[in-house]
CSV table of C-alpha atoms and ligand atoms in Angstrom, one decimal:
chain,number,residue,atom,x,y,z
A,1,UNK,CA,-36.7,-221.0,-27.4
A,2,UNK,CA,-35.2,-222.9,-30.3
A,3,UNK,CA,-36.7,-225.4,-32.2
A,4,UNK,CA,-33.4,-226.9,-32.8
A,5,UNK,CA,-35.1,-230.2,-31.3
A,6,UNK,CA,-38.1,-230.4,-33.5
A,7,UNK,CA,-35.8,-230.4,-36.9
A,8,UNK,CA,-34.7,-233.6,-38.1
A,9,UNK,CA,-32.8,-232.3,-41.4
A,10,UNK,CA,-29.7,-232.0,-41.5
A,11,UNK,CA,-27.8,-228.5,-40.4
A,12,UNK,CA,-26.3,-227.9,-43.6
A,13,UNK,CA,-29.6,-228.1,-45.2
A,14,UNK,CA,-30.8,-225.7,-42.8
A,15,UNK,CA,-28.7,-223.6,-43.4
A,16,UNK,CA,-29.7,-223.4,-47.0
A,17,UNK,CA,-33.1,-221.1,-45.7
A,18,UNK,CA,-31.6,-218.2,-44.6
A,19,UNK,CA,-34.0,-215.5,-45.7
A,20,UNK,CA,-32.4,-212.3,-45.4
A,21,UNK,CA,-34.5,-209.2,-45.2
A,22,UNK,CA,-35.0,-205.8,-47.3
A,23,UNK,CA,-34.4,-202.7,-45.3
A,24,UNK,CA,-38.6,-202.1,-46.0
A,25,UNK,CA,-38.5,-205.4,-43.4
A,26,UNK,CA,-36.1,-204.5,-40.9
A,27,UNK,CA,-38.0,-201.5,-40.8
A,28,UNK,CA,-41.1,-203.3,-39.8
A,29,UNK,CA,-39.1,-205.8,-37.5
A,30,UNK,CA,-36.9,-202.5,-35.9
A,31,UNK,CA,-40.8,-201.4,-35.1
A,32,UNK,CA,-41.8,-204.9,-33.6
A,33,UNK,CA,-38.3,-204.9,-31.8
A,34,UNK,CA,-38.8,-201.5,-30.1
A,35,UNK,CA,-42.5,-202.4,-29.0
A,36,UNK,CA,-41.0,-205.8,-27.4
A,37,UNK,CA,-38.2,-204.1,-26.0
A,38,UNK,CA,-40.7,-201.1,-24.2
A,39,UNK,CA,-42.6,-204.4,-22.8
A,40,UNK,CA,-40.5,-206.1,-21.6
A,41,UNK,CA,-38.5,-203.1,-19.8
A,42,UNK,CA,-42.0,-202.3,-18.2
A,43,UNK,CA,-42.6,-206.3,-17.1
A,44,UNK,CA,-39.2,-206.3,-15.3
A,45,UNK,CA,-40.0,-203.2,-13.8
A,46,UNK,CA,-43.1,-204.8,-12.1
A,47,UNK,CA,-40.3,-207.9,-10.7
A,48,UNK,CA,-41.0,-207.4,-7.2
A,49,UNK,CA,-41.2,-209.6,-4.2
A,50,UNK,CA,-44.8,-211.4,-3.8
A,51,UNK,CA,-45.9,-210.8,-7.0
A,52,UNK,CA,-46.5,-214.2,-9.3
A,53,UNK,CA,-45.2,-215.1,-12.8
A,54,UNK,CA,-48.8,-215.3,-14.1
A,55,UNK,CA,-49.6,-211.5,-13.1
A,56,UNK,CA,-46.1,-210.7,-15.0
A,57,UNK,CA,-47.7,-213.2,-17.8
A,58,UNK,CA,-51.0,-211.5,-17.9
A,59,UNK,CA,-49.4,-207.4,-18.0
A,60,UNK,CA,-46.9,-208.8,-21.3
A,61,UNK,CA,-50.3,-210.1,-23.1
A,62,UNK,CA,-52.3,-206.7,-22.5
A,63,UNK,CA,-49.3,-204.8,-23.5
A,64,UNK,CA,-48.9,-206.9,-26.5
A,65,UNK,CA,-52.4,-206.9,-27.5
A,66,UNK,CA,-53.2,-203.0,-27.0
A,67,UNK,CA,-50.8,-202.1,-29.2
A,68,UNK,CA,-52.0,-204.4,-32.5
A,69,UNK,CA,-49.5,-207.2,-31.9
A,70,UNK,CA,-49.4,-210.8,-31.4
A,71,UNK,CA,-48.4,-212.6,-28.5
A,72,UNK,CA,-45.5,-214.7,-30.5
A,73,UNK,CA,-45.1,-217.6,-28.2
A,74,UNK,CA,-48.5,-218.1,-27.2
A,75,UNK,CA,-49.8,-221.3,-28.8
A,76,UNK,CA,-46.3,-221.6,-30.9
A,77,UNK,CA,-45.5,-225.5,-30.4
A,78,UNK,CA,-48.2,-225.6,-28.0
A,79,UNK,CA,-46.6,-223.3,-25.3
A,80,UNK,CA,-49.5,-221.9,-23.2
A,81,UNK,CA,-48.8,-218.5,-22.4
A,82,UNK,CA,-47.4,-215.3,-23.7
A,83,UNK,CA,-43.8,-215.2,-21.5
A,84,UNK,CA,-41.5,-218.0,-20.3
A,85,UNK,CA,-40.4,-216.9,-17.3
A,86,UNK,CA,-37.7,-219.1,-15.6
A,87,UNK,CA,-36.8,-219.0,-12.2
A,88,UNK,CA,-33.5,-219.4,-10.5
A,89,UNK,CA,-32.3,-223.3,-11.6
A,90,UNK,CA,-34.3,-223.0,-14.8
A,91,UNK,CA,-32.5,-222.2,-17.9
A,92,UNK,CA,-35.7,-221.1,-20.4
A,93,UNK,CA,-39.0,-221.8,-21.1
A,94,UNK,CA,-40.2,-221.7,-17.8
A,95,UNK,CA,-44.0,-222.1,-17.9
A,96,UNK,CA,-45.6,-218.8,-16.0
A,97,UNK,CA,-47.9,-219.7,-12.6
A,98,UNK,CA,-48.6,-218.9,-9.0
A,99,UNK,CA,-45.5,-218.9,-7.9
A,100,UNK,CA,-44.6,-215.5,-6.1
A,101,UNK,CA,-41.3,-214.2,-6.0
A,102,UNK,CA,-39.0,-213.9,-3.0
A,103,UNK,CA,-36.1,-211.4,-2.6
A,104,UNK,CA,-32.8,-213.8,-3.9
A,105,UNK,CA,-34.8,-214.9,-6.8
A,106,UNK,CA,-33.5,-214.2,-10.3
A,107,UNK,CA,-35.8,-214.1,-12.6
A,108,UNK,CA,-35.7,-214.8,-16.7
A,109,UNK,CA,-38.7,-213.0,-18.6
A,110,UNK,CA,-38.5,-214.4,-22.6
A,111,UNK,CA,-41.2,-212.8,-24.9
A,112,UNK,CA,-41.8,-213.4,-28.9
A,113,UNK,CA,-44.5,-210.8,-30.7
A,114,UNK,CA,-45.7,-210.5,-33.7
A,115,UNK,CA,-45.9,-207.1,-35.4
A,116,UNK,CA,-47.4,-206.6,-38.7
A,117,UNK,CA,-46.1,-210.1,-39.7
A,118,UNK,CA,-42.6,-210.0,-38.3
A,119,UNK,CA,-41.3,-211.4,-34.8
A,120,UNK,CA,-39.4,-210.0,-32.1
A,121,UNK,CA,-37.6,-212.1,-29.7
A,122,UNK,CA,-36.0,-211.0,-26.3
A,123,UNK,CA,-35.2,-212.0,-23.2
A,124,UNK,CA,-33.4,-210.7,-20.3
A,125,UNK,CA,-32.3,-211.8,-16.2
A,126,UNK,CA,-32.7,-209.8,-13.1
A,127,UNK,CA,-32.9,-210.6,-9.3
A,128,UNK,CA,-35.4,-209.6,-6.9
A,129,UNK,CA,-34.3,-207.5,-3.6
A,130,UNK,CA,-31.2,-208.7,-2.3
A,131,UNK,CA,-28.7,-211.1,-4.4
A,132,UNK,CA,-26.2,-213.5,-3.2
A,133,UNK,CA,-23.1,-211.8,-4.7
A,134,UNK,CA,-22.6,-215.2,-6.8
A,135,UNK,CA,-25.9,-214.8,-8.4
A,136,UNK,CA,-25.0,-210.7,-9.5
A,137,UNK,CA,-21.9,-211.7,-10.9
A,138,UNK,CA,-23.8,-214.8,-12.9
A,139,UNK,CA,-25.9,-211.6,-14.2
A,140,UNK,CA,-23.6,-209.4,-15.0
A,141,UNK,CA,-21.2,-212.1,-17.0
A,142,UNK,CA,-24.6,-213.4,-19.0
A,143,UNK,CA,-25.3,-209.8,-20.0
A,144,UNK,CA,-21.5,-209.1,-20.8
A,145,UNK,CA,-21.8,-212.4,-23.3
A,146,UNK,CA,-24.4,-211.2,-24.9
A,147,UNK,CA,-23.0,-207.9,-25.9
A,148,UNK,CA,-19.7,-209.7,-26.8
A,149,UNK,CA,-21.8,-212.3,-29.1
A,150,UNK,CA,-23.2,-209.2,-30.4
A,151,UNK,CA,-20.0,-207.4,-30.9
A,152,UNK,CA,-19.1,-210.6,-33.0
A,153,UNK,CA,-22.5,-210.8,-35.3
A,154,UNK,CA,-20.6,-208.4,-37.7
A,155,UNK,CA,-21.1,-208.0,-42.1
A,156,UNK,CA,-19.5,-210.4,-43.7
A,157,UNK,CA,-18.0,-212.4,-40.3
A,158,UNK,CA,-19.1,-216.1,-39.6
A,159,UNK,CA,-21.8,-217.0,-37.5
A,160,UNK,CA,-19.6,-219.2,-35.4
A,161,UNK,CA,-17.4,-215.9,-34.2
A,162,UNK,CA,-20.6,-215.1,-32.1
A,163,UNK,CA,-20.4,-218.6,-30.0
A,164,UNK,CA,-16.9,-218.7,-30.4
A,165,UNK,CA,-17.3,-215.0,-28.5
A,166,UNK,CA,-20.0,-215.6,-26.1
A,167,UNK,CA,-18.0,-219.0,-25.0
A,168,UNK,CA,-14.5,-217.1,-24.3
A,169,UNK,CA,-16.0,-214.5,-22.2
A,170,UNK,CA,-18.4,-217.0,-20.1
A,171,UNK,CA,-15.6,-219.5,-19.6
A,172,UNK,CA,-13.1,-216.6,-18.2
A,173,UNK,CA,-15.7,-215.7,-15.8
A,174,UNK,CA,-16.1,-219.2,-14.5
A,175,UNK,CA,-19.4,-220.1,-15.4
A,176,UNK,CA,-21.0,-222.2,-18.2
A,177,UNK,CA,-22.6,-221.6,-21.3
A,178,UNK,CA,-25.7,-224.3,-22.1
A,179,UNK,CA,-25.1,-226.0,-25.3
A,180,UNK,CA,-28.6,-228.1,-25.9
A,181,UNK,CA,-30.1,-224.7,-26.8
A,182,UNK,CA,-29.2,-221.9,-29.7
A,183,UNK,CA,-29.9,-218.3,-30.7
A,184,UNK,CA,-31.7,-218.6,-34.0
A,185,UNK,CA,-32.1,-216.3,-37.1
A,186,UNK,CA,-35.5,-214.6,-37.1
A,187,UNK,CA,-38.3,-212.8,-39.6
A,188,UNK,CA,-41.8,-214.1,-40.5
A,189,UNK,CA,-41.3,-216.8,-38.1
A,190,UNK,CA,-39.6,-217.2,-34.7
A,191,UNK,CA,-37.1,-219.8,-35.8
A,192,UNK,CA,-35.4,-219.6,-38.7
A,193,UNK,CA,-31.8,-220.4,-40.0
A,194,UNK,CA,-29.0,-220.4,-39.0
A,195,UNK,CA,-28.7,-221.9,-35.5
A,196,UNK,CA,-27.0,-219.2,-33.9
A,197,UNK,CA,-25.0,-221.8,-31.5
A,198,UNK,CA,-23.7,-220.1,-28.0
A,199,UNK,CA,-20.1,-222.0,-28.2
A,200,UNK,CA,-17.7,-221.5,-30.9
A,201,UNK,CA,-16.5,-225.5,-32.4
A,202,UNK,CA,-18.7,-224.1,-35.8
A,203,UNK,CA,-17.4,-221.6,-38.3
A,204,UNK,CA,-20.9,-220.9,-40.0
A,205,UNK,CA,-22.0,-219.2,-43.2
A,206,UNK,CA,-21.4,-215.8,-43.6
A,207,UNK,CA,-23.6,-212.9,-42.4
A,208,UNK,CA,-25.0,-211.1,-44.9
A,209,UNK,CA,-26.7,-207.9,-45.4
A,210,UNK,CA,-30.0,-208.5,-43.9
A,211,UNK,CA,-29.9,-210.8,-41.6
A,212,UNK,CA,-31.6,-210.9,-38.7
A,213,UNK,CA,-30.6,-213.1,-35.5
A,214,UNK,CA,-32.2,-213.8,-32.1
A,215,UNK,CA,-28.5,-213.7,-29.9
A,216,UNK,CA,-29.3,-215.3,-26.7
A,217,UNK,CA,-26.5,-217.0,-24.5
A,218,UNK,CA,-27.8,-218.9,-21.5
A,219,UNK,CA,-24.9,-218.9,-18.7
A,220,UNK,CA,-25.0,-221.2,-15.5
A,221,UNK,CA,-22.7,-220.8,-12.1
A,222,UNK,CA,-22.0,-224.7,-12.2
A,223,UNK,CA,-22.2,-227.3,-15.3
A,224,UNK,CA,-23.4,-226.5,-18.4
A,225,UNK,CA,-26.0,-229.4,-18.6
A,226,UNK,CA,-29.8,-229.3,-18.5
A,227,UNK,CA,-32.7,-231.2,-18.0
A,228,UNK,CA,-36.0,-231.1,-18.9
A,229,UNK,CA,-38.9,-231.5,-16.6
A,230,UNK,CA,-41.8,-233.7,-16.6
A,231,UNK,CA,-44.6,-230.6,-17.5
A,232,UNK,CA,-42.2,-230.7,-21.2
A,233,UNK,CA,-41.4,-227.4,-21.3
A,234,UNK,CA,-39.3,-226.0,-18.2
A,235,UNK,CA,-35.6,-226.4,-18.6
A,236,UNK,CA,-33.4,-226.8,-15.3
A,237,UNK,CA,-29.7,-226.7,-14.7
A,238,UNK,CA,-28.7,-230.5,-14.6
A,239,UNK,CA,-26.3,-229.5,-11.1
A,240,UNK,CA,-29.6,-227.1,-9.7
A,241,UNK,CA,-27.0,-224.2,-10.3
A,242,UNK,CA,-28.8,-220.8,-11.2
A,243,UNK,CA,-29.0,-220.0,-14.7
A,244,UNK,CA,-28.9,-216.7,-16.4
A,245,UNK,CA,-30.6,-216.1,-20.3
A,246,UNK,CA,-30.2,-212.8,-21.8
A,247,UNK,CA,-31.5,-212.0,-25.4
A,248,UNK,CA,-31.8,-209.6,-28.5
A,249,UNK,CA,-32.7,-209.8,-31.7
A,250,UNK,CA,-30.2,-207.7,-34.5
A,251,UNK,CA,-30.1,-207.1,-38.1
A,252,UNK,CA,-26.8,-207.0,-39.7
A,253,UNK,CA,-25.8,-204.5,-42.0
A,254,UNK,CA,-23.1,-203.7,-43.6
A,255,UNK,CA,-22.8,-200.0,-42.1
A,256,UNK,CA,-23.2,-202.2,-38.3
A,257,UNK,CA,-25.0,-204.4,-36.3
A,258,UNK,CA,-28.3,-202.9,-35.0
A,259,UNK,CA,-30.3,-204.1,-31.9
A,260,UNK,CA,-33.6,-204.6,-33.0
A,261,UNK,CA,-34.8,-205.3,-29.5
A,262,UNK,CA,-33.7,-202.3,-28.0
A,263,UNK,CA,-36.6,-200.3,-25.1
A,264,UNK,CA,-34.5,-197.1,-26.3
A,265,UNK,CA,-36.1,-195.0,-28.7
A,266,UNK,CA,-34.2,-195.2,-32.3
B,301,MG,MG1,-35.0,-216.8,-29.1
B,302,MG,MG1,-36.6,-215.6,-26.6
């Protein structure tokens, strides 16, 4: 989710509130990060056929509340529910309902908590029973960019290599990376600076010790244009292609990069 749309300064200014963060809070965000990554691993486990995106809503809200957290994207801009879970054609911020899943599906599960005052942002894509072999090749290419925008999100680089990165990987594969929507940076609130853009036409400041980035390409089969839809949130390929979005949020240090989002233990 970026609020990219909602800012009317200019980027440069933007980029002038780049908070970057103690090791005390990457410490607390590493702890927000591992509770979002254990979530989400045990929503996508529960991905079946017949279930509905609201059941999948209603498990990431328990989760989130039983351990002490907040539900991030709940109520943030007005969104209504605690996961965006986009289906197929839809990109992000796809609005959880009835809907039950079907084997061929893919399915996109995006979650933001709050822990202790910090956010967590992650998202990841995987299909349900059997795949057209198109559609687990889009997955595997969207998780391959994001480990290669990740690879790039290095001390002291510019935070263009990672869309630079991410772009030259998806555009090999044969697919397209959506350009209406960014990674962003990421701390006491969901979106901060920079834009962490998925293409690479933008150098970028440099990262610095500290900062923290939500990396989160979003790769369709066909064109790279989107649409929105009339309920103002869900986000569709433009062509009706499927869409892939996979996302972690990292600090950078100068010893490495460190995936804050990660389900392993640390
Ligand atoms: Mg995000
Ligand atoms: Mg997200």
């Amino acid at each position: 989710m970026s609020a990219a749309a909602n800012n009317p300064v200019s980027e440069e200014a933007q980029e002038d509130r780049i908070y970057l963060k103690s090791a005390d809070e990457v410490a607390v965000m590493r702890r927000a990060g591992h509770l979002l990554g254990r979530i989400i691993r045990e929503v996508l486990e529960n991905v079946d056929e017949g279930v509905t995106t609201i059941e999948l809503d209603k498990l990431a809200y328990r989760r989130i509340r039983e351990a002490g957290a907040i539900p991030g994207f709940l109520g943030l801009y007005n969104f209504p529910n605690t996961l965006c879970i986009s289906v197929n054609e839809q990109v992000v911020h796809g609005i959880p309902d009835k809907r039950r899943l079907k084997s061929g599906d893919i399915v996109s599960i995006d979650c933001g908590l709050i822990l202790d005052g910090f956010f967590a942002d992650h998202a990841w894509t995987v299909g349900v029973g059997k795949l057209d072999p198109e559609a687990e090749r889009l997955l595997q290419v969207g998780e391959e960019a994001l480990f290669r925008g990740i690879d790039a999100a290095r001390y002291a680089g510019r935070v263009g290599d990672i869309g630079r990165a991410i772009e030259e990987h998806v555009t090999r594969a044969g697919f397209s990376v959506v350009e209406e929507y960014t990674g962003h940076g990421i701390g006491r609130r969901c979106h901060e600076d920079p834009k962490v853009y998925n293409t690479g036409t933008r150098r970028g400041k440099r990262m610095g010790q500290g900062l923290t980035l939500a990396i989160e390409p979003m790769v369709n089969i066909g064109s790279g244009r989107t649409k929105e839809l009339a309920d103002g949130w869900t986000v569709v390929t433009a062509d009706g292609s499927l869409s892939a979005h996979f996302e972690h949020t990292v600090a950078i240090g100068q010893e490495g990069t460190e995936i804050l989002t990660s389900a392993e233990d640390h």
